[in-house]
Coordinates of C-alpha atoms in Angstrom, one line a residue:
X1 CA 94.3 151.1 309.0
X2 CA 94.8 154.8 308.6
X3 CA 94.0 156.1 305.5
X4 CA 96.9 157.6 304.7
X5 CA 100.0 155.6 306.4
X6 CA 103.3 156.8 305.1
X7 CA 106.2 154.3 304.7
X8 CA 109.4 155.6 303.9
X9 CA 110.7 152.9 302.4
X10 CA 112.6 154.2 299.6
X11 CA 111.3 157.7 299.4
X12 CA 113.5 160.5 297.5
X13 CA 112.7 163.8 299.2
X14 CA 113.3 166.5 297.1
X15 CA 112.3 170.1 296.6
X16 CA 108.8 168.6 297.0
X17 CA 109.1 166.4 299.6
X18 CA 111.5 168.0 301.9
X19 CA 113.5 171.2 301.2
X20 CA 114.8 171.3 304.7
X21 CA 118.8 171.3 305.5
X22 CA 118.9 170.8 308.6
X23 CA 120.8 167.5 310.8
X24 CA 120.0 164.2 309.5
X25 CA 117.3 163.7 312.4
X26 CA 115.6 166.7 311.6
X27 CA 115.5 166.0 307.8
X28 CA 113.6 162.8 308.2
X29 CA 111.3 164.3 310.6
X30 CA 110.5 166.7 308.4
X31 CA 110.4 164.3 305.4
X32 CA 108.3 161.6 307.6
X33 CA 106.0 164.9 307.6
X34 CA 106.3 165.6 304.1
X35 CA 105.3 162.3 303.2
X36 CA 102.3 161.9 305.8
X37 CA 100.7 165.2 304.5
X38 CA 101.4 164.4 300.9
X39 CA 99.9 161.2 300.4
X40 CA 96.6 162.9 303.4
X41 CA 96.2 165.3 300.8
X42 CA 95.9 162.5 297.9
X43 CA 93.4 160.0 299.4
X44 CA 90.3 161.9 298.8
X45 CA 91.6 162.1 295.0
X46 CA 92.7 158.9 294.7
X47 CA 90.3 156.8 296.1
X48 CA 88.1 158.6 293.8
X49 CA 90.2 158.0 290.3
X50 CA 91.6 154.7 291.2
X51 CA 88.3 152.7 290.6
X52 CA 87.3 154.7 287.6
X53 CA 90.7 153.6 285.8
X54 CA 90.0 150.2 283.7
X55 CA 93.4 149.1 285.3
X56 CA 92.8 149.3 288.7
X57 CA 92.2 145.4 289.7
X58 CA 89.5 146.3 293.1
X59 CA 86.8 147.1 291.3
X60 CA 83.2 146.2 293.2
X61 CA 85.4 146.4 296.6
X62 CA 85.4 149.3 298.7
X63 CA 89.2 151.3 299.5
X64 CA 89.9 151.1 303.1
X65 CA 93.0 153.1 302.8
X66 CA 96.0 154.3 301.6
X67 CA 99.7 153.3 302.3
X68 CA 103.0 155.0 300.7
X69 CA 105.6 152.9 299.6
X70 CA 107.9 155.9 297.5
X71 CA 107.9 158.7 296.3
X72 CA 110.0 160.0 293.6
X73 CA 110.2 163.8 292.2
X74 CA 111.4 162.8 288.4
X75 CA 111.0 166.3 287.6
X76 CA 110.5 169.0 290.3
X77 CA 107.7 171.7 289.6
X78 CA 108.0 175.3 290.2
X79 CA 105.1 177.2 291.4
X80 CA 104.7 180.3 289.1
X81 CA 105.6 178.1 286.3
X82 CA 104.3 176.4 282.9
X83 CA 106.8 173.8 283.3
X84 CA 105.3 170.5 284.5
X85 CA 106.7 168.6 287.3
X86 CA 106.1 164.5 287.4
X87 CA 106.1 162.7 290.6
X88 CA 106.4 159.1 290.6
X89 CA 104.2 156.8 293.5
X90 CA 103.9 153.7 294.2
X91 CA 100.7 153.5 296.3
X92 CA 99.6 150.4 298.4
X93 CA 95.4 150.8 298.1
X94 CA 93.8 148.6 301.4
X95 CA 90.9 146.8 300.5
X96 CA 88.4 144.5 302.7
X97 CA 86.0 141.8 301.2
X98 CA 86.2 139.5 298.1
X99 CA 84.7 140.5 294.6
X100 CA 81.3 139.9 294.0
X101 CA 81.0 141.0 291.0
X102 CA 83.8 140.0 288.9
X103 CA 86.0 136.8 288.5
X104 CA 89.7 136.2 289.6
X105 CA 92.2 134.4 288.2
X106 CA 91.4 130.6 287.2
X107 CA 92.7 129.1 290.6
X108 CA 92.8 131.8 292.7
X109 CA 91.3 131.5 296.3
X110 CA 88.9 133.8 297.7
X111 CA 90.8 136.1 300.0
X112 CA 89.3 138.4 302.7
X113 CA 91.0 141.4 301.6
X114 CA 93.6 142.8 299.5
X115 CA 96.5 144.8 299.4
X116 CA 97.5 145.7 295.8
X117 CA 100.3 148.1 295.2
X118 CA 100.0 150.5 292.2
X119 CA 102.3 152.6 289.8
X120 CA 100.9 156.1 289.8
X121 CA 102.7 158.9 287.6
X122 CA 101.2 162.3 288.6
X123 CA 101.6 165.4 286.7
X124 CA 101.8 168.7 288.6
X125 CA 100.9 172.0 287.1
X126 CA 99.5 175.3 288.5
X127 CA 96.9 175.4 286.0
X128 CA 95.6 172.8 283.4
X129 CA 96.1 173.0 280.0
X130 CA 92.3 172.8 278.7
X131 CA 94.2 169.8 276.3
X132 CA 95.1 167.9 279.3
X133 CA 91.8 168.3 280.9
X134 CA 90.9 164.6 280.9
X135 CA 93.7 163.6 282.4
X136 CA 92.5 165.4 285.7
X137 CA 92.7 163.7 289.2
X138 CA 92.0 166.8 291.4
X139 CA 93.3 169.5 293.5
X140 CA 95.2 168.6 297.2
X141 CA 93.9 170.1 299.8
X142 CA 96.9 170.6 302.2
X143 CA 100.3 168.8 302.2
X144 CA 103.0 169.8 299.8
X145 CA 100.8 169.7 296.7
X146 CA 98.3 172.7 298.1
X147 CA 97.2 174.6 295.5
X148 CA 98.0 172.5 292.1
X149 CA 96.8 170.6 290.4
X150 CA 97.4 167.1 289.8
X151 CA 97.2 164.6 286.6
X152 CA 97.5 161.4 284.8
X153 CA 101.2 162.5 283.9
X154 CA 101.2 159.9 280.8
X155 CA 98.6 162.4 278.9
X156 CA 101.2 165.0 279.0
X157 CA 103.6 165.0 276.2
X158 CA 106.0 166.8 278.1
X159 CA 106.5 163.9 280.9
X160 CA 105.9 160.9 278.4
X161 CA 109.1 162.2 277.1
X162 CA 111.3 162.8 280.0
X163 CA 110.2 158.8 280.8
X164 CA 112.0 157.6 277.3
X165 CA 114.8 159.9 278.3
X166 CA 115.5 158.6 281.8
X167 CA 115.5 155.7 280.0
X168 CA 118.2 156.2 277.5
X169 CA 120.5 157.5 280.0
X170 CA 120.3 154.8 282.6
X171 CA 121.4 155.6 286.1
X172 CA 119.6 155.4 289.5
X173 CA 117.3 158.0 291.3
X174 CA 115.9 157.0 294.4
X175 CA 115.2 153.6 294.6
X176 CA 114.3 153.8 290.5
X177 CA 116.7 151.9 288.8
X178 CA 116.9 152.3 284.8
X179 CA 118.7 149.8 282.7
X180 CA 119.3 149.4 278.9
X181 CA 119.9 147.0 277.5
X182 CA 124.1 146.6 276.2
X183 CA 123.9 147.5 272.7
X184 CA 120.5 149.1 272.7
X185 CA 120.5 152.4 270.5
X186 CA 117.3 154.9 271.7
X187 CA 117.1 158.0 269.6
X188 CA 116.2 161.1 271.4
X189 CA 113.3 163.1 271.4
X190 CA 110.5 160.7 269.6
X191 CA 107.3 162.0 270.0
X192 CA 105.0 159.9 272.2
X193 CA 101.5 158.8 272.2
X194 CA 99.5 157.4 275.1
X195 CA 97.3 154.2 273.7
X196 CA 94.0 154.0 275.0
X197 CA 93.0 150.5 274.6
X198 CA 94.9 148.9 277.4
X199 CA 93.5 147.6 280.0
X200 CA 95.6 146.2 283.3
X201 CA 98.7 148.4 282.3
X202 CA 99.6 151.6 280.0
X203 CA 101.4 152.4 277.1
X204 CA 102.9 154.8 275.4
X205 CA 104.4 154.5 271.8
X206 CA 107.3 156.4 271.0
X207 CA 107.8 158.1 267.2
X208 CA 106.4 154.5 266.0
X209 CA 110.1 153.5 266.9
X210 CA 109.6 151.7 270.5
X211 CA 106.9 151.1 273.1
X212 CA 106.7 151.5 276.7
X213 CA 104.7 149.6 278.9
X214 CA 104.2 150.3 282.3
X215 CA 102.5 148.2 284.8
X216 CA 100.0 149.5 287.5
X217 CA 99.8 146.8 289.4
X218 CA 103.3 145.8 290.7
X219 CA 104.8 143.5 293.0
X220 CA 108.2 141.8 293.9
X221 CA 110.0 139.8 291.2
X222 CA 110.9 140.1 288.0
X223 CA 107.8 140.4 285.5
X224 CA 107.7 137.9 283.2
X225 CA 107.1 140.3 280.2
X226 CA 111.0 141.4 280.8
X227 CA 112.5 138.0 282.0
X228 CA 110.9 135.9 279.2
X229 CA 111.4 138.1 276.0
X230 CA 114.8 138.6 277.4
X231 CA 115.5 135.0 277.6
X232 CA 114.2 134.4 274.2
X233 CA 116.3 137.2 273.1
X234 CA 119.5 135.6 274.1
X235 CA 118.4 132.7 272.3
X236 CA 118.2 134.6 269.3
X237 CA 114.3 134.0 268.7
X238 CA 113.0 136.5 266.8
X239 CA 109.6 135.6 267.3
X240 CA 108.9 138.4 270.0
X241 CA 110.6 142.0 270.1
X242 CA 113.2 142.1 272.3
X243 CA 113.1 144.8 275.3
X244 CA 115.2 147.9 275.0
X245 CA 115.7 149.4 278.3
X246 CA 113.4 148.7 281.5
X247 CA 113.0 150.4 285.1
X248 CA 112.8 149.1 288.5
X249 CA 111.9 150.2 291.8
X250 CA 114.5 148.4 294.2
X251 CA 112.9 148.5 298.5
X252 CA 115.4 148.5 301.5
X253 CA 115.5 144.8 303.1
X254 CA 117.6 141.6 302.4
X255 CA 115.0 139.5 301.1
X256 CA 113.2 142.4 298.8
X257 CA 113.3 141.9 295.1
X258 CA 113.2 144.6 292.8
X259 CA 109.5 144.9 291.7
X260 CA 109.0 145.9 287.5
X261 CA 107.7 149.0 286.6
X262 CA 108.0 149.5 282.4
X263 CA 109.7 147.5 279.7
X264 CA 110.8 149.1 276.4
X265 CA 110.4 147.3 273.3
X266 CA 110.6 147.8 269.4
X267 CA 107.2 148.9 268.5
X268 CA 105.9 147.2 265.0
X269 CA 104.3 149.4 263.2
X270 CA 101.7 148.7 260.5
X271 CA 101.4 145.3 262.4
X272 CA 97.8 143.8 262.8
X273 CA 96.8 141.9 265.7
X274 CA 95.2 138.4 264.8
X275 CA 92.0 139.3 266.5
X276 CA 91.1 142.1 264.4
X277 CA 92.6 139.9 261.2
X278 CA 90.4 137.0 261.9
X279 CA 87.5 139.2 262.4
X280 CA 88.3 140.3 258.7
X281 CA 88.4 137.3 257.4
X282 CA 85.3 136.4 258.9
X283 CA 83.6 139.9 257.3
X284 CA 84.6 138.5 253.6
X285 CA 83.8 134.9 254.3
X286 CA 87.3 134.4 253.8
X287 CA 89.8 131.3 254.7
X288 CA 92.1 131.5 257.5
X289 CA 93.8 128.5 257.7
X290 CA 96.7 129.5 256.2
X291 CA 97.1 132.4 258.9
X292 CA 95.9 129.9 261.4
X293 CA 99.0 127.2 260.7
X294 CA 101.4 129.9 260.6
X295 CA 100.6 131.0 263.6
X296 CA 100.8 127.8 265.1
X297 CA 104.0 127.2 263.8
X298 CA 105.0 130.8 265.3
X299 CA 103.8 129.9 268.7
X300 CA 105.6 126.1 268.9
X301 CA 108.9 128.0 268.1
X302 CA 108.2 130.4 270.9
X303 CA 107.7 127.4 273.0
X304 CA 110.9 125.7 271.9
X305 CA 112.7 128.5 272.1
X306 CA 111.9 129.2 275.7
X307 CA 112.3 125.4 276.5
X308 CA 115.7 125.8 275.3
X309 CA 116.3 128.8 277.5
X310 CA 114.7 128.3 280.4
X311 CA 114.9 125.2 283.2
X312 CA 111.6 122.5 282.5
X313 CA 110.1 120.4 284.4
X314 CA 108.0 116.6 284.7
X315 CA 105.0 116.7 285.8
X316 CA 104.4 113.1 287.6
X317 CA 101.5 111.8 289.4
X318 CA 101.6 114.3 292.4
X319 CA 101.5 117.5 290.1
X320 CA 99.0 116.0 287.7
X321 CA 96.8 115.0 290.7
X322 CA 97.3 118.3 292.1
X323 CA 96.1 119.7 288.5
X324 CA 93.2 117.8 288.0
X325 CA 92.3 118.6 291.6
X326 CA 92.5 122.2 291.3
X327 CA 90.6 122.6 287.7
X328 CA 87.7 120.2 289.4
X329 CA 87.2 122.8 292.4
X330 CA 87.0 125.4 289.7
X331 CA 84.3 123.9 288.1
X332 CA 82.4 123.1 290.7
X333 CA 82.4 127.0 292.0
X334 CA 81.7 128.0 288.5
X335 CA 78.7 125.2 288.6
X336 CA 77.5 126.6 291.8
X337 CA 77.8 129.9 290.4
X338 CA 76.2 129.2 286.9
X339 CA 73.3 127.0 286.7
X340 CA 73.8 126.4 283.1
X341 CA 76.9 124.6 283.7
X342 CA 75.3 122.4 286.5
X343 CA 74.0 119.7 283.8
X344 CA 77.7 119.1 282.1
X345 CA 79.4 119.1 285.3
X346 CA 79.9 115.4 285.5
X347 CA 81.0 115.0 281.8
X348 CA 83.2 117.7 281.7
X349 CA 84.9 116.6 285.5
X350 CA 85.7 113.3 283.5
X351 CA 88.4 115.1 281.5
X352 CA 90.4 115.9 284.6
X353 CA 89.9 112.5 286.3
X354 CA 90.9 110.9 283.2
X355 CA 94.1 113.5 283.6
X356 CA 94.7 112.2 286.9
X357 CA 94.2 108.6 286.1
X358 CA 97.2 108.8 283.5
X359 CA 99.4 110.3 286.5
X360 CA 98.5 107.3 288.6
X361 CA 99.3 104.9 286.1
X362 CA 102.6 106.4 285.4
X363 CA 102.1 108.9 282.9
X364 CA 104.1 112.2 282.6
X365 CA 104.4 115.0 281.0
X366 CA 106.9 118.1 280.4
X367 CA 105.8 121.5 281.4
X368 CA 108.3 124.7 280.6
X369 CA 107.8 128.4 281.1
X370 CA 104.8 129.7 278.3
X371 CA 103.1 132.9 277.4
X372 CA 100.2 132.2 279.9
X373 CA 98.1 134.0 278.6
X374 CA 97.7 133.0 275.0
X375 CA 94.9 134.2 272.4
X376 CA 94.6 136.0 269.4
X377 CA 95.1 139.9 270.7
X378 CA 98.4 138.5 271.5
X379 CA 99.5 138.0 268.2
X380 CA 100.6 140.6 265.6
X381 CA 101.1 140.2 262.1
X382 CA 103.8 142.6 261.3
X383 CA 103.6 144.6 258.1
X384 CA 107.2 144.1 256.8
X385 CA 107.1 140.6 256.5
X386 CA 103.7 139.1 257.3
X387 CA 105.6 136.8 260.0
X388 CA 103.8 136.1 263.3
X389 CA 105.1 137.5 266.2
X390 CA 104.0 136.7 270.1
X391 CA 103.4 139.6 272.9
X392 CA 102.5 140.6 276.3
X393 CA 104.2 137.8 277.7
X394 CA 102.9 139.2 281.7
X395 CA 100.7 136.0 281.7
X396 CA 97.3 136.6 283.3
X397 CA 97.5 139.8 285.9
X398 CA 95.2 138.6 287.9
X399 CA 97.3 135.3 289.0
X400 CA 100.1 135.8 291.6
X401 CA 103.3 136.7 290.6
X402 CA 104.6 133.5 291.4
X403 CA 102.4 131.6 289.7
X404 CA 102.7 132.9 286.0
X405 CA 106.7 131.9 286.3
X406 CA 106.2 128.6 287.5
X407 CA 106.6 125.9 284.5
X408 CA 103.4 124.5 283.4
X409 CA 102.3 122.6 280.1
X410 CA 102.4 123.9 276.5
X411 CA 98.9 122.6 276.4
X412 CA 97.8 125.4 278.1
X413 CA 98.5 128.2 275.8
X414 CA 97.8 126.0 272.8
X415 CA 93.9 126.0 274.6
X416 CA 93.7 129.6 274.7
X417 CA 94.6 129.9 270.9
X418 CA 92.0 127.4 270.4
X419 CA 89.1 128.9 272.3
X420 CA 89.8 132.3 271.3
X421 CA 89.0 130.8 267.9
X422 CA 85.7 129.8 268.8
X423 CA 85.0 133.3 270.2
X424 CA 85.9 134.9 266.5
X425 CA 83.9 132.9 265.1
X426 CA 81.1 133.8 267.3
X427 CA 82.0 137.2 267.1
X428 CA 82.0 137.4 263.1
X429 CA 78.6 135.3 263.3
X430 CA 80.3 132.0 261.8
X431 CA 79.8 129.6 265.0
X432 CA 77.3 127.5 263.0
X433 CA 80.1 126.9 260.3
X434 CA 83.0 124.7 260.2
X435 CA 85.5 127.8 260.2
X436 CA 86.7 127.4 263.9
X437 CA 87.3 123.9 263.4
X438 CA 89.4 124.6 260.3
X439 CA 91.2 126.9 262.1
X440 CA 91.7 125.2 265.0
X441 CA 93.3 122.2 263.1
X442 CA 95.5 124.4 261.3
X443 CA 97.3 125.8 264.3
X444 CA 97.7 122.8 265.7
X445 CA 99.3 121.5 262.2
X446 CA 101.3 124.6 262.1
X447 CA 102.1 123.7 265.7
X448 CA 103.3 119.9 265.2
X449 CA 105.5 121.0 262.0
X450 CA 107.7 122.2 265.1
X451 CA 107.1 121.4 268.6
X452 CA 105.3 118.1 268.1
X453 CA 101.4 117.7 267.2
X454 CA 99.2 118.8 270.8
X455 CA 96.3 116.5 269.4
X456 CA 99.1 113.7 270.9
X457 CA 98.3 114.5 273.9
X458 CA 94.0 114.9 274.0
X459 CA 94.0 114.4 277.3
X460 CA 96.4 117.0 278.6
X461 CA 94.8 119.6 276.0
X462 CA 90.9 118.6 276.8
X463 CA 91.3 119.0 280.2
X464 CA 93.3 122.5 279.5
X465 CA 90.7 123.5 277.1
X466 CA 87.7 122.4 279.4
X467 CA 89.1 124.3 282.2
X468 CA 89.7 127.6 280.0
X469 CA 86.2 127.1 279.0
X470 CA 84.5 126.6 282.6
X471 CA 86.5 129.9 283.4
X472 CA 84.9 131.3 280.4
X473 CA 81.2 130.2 281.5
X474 CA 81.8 132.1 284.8
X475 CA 83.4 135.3 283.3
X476 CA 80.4 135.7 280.5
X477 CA 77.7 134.8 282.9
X478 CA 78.7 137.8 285.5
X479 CA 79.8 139.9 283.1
X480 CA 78.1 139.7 279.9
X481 CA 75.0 137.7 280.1
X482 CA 74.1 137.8 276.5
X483 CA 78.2 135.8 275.5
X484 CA 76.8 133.1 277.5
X485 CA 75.9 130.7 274.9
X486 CA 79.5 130.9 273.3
X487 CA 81.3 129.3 275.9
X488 CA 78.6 126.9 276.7
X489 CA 78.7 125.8 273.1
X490 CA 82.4 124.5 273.8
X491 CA 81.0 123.0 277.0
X492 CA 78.7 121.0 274.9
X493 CA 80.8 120.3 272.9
X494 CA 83.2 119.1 275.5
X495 CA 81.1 117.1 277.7
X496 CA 79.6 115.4 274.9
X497 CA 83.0 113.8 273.3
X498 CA 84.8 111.9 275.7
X499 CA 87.3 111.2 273.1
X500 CA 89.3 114.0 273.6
X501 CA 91.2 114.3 270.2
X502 CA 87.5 114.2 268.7
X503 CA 86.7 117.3 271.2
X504 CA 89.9 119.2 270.8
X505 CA 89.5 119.4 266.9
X506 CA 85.5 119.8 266.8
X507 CA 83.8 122.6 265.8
X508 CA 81.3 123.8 268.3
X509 CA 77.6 121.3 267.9
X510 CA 75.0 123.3 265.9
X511 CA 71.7 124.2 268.3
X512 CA 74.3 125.6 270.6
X513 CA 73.2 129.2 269.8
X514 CA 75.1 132.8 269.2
X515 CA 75.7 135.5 271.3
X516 CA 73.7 138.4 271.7
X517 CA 74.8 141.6 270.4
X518 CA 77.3 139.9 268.2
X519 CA 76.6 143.3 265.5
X520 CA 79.0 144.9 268.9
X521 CA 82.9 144.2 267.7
X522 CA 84.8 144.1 271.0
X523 CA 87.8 145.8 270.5
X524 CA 90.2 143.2 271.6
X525 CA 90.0 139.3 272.0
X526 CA 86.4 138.9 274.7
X527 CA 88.3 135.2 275.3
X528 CA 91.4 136.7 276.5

C-alpha cells in the first residue's frame, strides 16, 4: 500500500485542488495530480498528529499509509492573505496488526489490520496566529499546500463559524450534503467554543445556544446519534435534545450510504452531568437516591419511547444461545488475559449458561434499539428544570456500525447505569458503604415506575452486568493497573451470588478493596 493513494471518489477540486480549465480529460488529470501531491505532501504530518489526537482509534499500531477519499475546499485560501481557508478530508489511515495495548469493543474479534476512515478539518493560513499555535499540524512540503501552514481548523474561530453557517443554509457542496431540520430556527453568528474534554469525536458549542458534534471516525450508515434522537423526536420525547441540522458526505456507487459527519443539537446550558453530581454527593456524604430513581425513570421512558418508534425484536433460543456464547468467549480472553479473573471464571460463566438454559427451555425476551452505551457522563441534569435528560446516543465507537443499530435488550443499558454506580462510589471513596446499592435500587425503582422493574428479569441483567464487568476487569488491568480492585469487587460480588436478583441489587462485599489513586477525580465516567 502506497502511502499516499488518492481516490477520487467524490473529490471537489477547487482553486486548491485544480484551477485548470482545460477539456474534461485534462481537468481530471490534472485534479488526479492535484490530489496525489496533496494528500504526498500531508502523510509525513499526519501520520505524525493522528496518533497524538485522543480520538484517533489506532493507537499502539503502526500507520502503513494513507488513502484519500474527498476532499472539499469549504473556504478557499488566498496566498498573501489573513483570511483562513478550511479544507475538509476524509482520510482512510492503513494500519497492520491488532492492539496490544488497549481493548476493543466487548465482542469484537481480533482483526489483522484496519482501515479506519477519519474526518479531518484543516485550517490553512500563510502564517499562524501565535493564538492558534496549538492547533498546529505542520508545514507541506510540496503539493498544493507548499508553503502554508496547516491546522486543527476547529481551534479557529473563524472556521468554527463558517461550519454553523453551512449549516443554516443547507444545500450541497461536493459530495457534503447539509440538512436542517423543517422548522429548525439557527441564529447567525453565535460565537463558538471548541470543548476539550471529548474523547472519540469533537465538539464545538455555539453561543451556549446549540452544539455540534463531529465524528472522526466515520463510516457508511446513518449514526445512531442522528437516527435515534430523531426518532425519539418524532415521538415527541423530550427526554433527549433533538438534532437541529446535520451533514453528510454522500460517495459515488449504488450500494454506498451516506456516512455522518456532525449533528447539531440544542446545547443545555447550566446542565450537570450525573458523573460529576454523584461525585458531589459523595464529597458531602450526601443521599442520591432520589437523583438515582429519577433517573431511572428518565432512562425507562427513553426506552419506551424508542420501542414505540422503532421496529423490536424476540430474542428466542438461537439469539440467547448465540449471546451467552459470545459473552463466555469474552471472558475467557479476558481470563487469559487477567489472572485475577481466572479464580471466578466458572461462577461468573454460570450466569450466561443459566441465560442459555432459559432460551432452551423456551424462554424469551424483547430486545429494541437502546443508548448502548449507558452510564452516568451520559446523563445531564439540566439547570431549568432539574429533569434528566439522556445523550450521546453513538453507542460504543469502538463496535461496528452495524452492530450499535441492531436491537438488543434494555438490560444492557440498565447494567451500565448500574456499574457506573459502583465506579462513583469508588471514585468518591464510598465502596465500603451501602451507597451504590441504594443507588442502584433506586434506578431500578425509578425504572419499573415506567418500563417494568429489570430485577424481573435477574438473569438477563446478571449476565449483562457480569459481562460489562469482565470487560471492565480487562480495560482496568491494561490500562490502569491501580482501578483493578473496583471491577473485581463486582466480580466478587457476582460470582459469589448465584441468585441473580440478590447480585444485581448488592452492594459490592467489603474486603474487596479501593482503587489506587482514588484522591485523582477522572474527568468523566472511568466505567464508560
Amino acid at each position: 500500500m502506497s502511502d499516499a493513494a488518492p481516490s477520487r471518489r467524490g473529490t471537489t477540486p477547487g482553486p486548491l485542488l485544480s484551477s485548470v480549465r482545460a477539456a474534461p480529460a485534462g481537468a481530471a488529470q490534472r485534479a488526479d495530480a492535484a490530489e496525489a501531491g496533496l494528500l504526498a505532501s500531508l502523510v509525513p504530518l499526519l501520520a505524525e498528529w493522528l496518533p497524538r489526537q485522543r480520538w484517533f482509534a489506532g493507537k499502539g499500531r503502526p500507520i502503513t499509509g494513507f488513502t484519500l477519499v474527498t476532499a472539499t475546499e469549504l473556504l478557499p485560501h488566498t496566498t498573501g492573505t489573513t483570511t483562513p481557508g478550511l479544507l475538509h478530508l476524509l482520510v482512510r489511515a492503513h494500519q497492520t496488526g491488532s492492539p496490544t495495548a488497549r481493548p476493543g469493543p466487548l465482542d469484537a474479534p481480533v482483526h489483522a489490520g484496519t482501515d479506519d476512515c477519519y474526518q479531518l478539518l484543516l485550517g490553512i493560513q500563510d502564517v499562524l496566529p501565535p493564538h492558534l499555535a496549538p492547533a498546529l499540524i505542520g508545514r507541506p512540503s510540496g503539493g498544493p499546500l507548499h508553503g502554508r501552514t496547516v491546522y486543527e481548523g476547529l481551534a479557529d474561530p473563524r472556521l468554527a463559524s463558517l461550519l454553523l453557517e453551512r449549516l443554516r443554509v443547507p444545500g450541497r457542496l461536493g459530495p457534503l450534503r447539509f440538512t436542517r431540520e423543517e422548522g429548525a430556527v439557527i441564529a447567525a453568528g453565535l460565537a463558538p467554543k471548541l470543548l476539550t474534554a471529548e474523547q472519540s469525536n469533537s465538539s464545538v458549542v455555539y453561543g451556549e445556544t446549540y452544539i455540534l458534534k463531529l465524528f472522526r471516525r466515520v463510516c457508511p450508515g446513518t449514526n445512531p446519534d442522528l437516527e435515534l434522537p430523531r426518532a425519539l423526536a418524532a415521538g415527541g420525547c423530550a427526554r433527549v435534545p433533538a438534532p437541529a441540522a446535520w451533514f453528510e458526505a454522500e460517495l459515488p456507487g449504488p450500494d454506498t450510504e451516506p456516512l455522518t459527519l456532525g449533528v447539531l443539537q440544542p446545547y443545555l446550558p447550566g446542565s450537570a452531568d450525573g458523573w460529576q453530581l454523584a461525585l458531589s454527593a459523595l464529597a458531602v456524604r450526601a443521599d442520591f437516591t432520589a437523583s438515582a430513581r429519577a433517573l431511572g425513570h428518565a432512562t425507562a421512558e427513553v426506552h419506551g419511547a424508542l420501542a414505540e418508534a422503532l421496529p423490536t425484536v424476540v430474542l428466542r433460543r438461537p439469539q440467547l444461545e448465540h449471546l451467552a456464547a459470545a459473552m463466555t468467549r469474552r471472558l475467557d480472553a479476558a481470563a487469559d488475559a487477567v489472572p485475577a479473573l481466572r479464580p471466578y471464571r466458572a461462577a461468573l460463566r454460570g450466569a450466561y449458561d443459566e441465560l442459555a438454559a432459559l432460551g432452551r427451555a423456551g424462554r424469551t425476551w424483547r430486545a429494541q434499539r437502546i443508548h448502548g452505551d449507558l452510564h452516568l457522563g451520559q446523563a445531564l441534569r439540566t439547570a431549568e428544570d432539574g429533569r434528566w435528560a439522556l445523550i450521546d446516543f453513538e453507542g460504543e465507537p469502538a463496535r461496528p456500525l452495524a452492530e450499535r443499530c441492531r436491537p438488543q435488550p434494555a438490560a444492557r443499558d440498565v447494567a451500565g447505569m448500574l456499574r457506573s454506580f459502583d465506579y462513583a462510589a469508588a471514585v468518591g471513596r464510598a465502596s465500603g458503604s451501602t451507597w451504590s446499592a441504594r443507588a442502584r435500587a433506586a434506578f431500578c425503582e425509578g425504572y419499573a415506575a415506567v418500563h417494568g422493574d429489570p430485577r424481573e428479569d435477574p438473569e438477563l441483567l446478571r449476565a449483562h452486568e457480569t459481562d460489562k464487568a469482565v470487560y471492565e476487569v480487562l480495560y482496568e488491568a491494561r490500562h490502569r493497573p491501580d482501578w483493578l480492585p473496583v471491577p473485581m469487587s463486582a466480580i466478587r460480588r457476582l460470582a459469589d451470588s448465584p441468585a441473580a436478583g440478590e447480585a444485581v441489587a448488592g452492594a459490592a462485599r467489603p474486603g474487596g478493596g479501593t482503587p489506587g489513586r482514588t484522591d485523582e477525580v477522572p474527568e468523566s465516567d472511568p466505567s464508560a
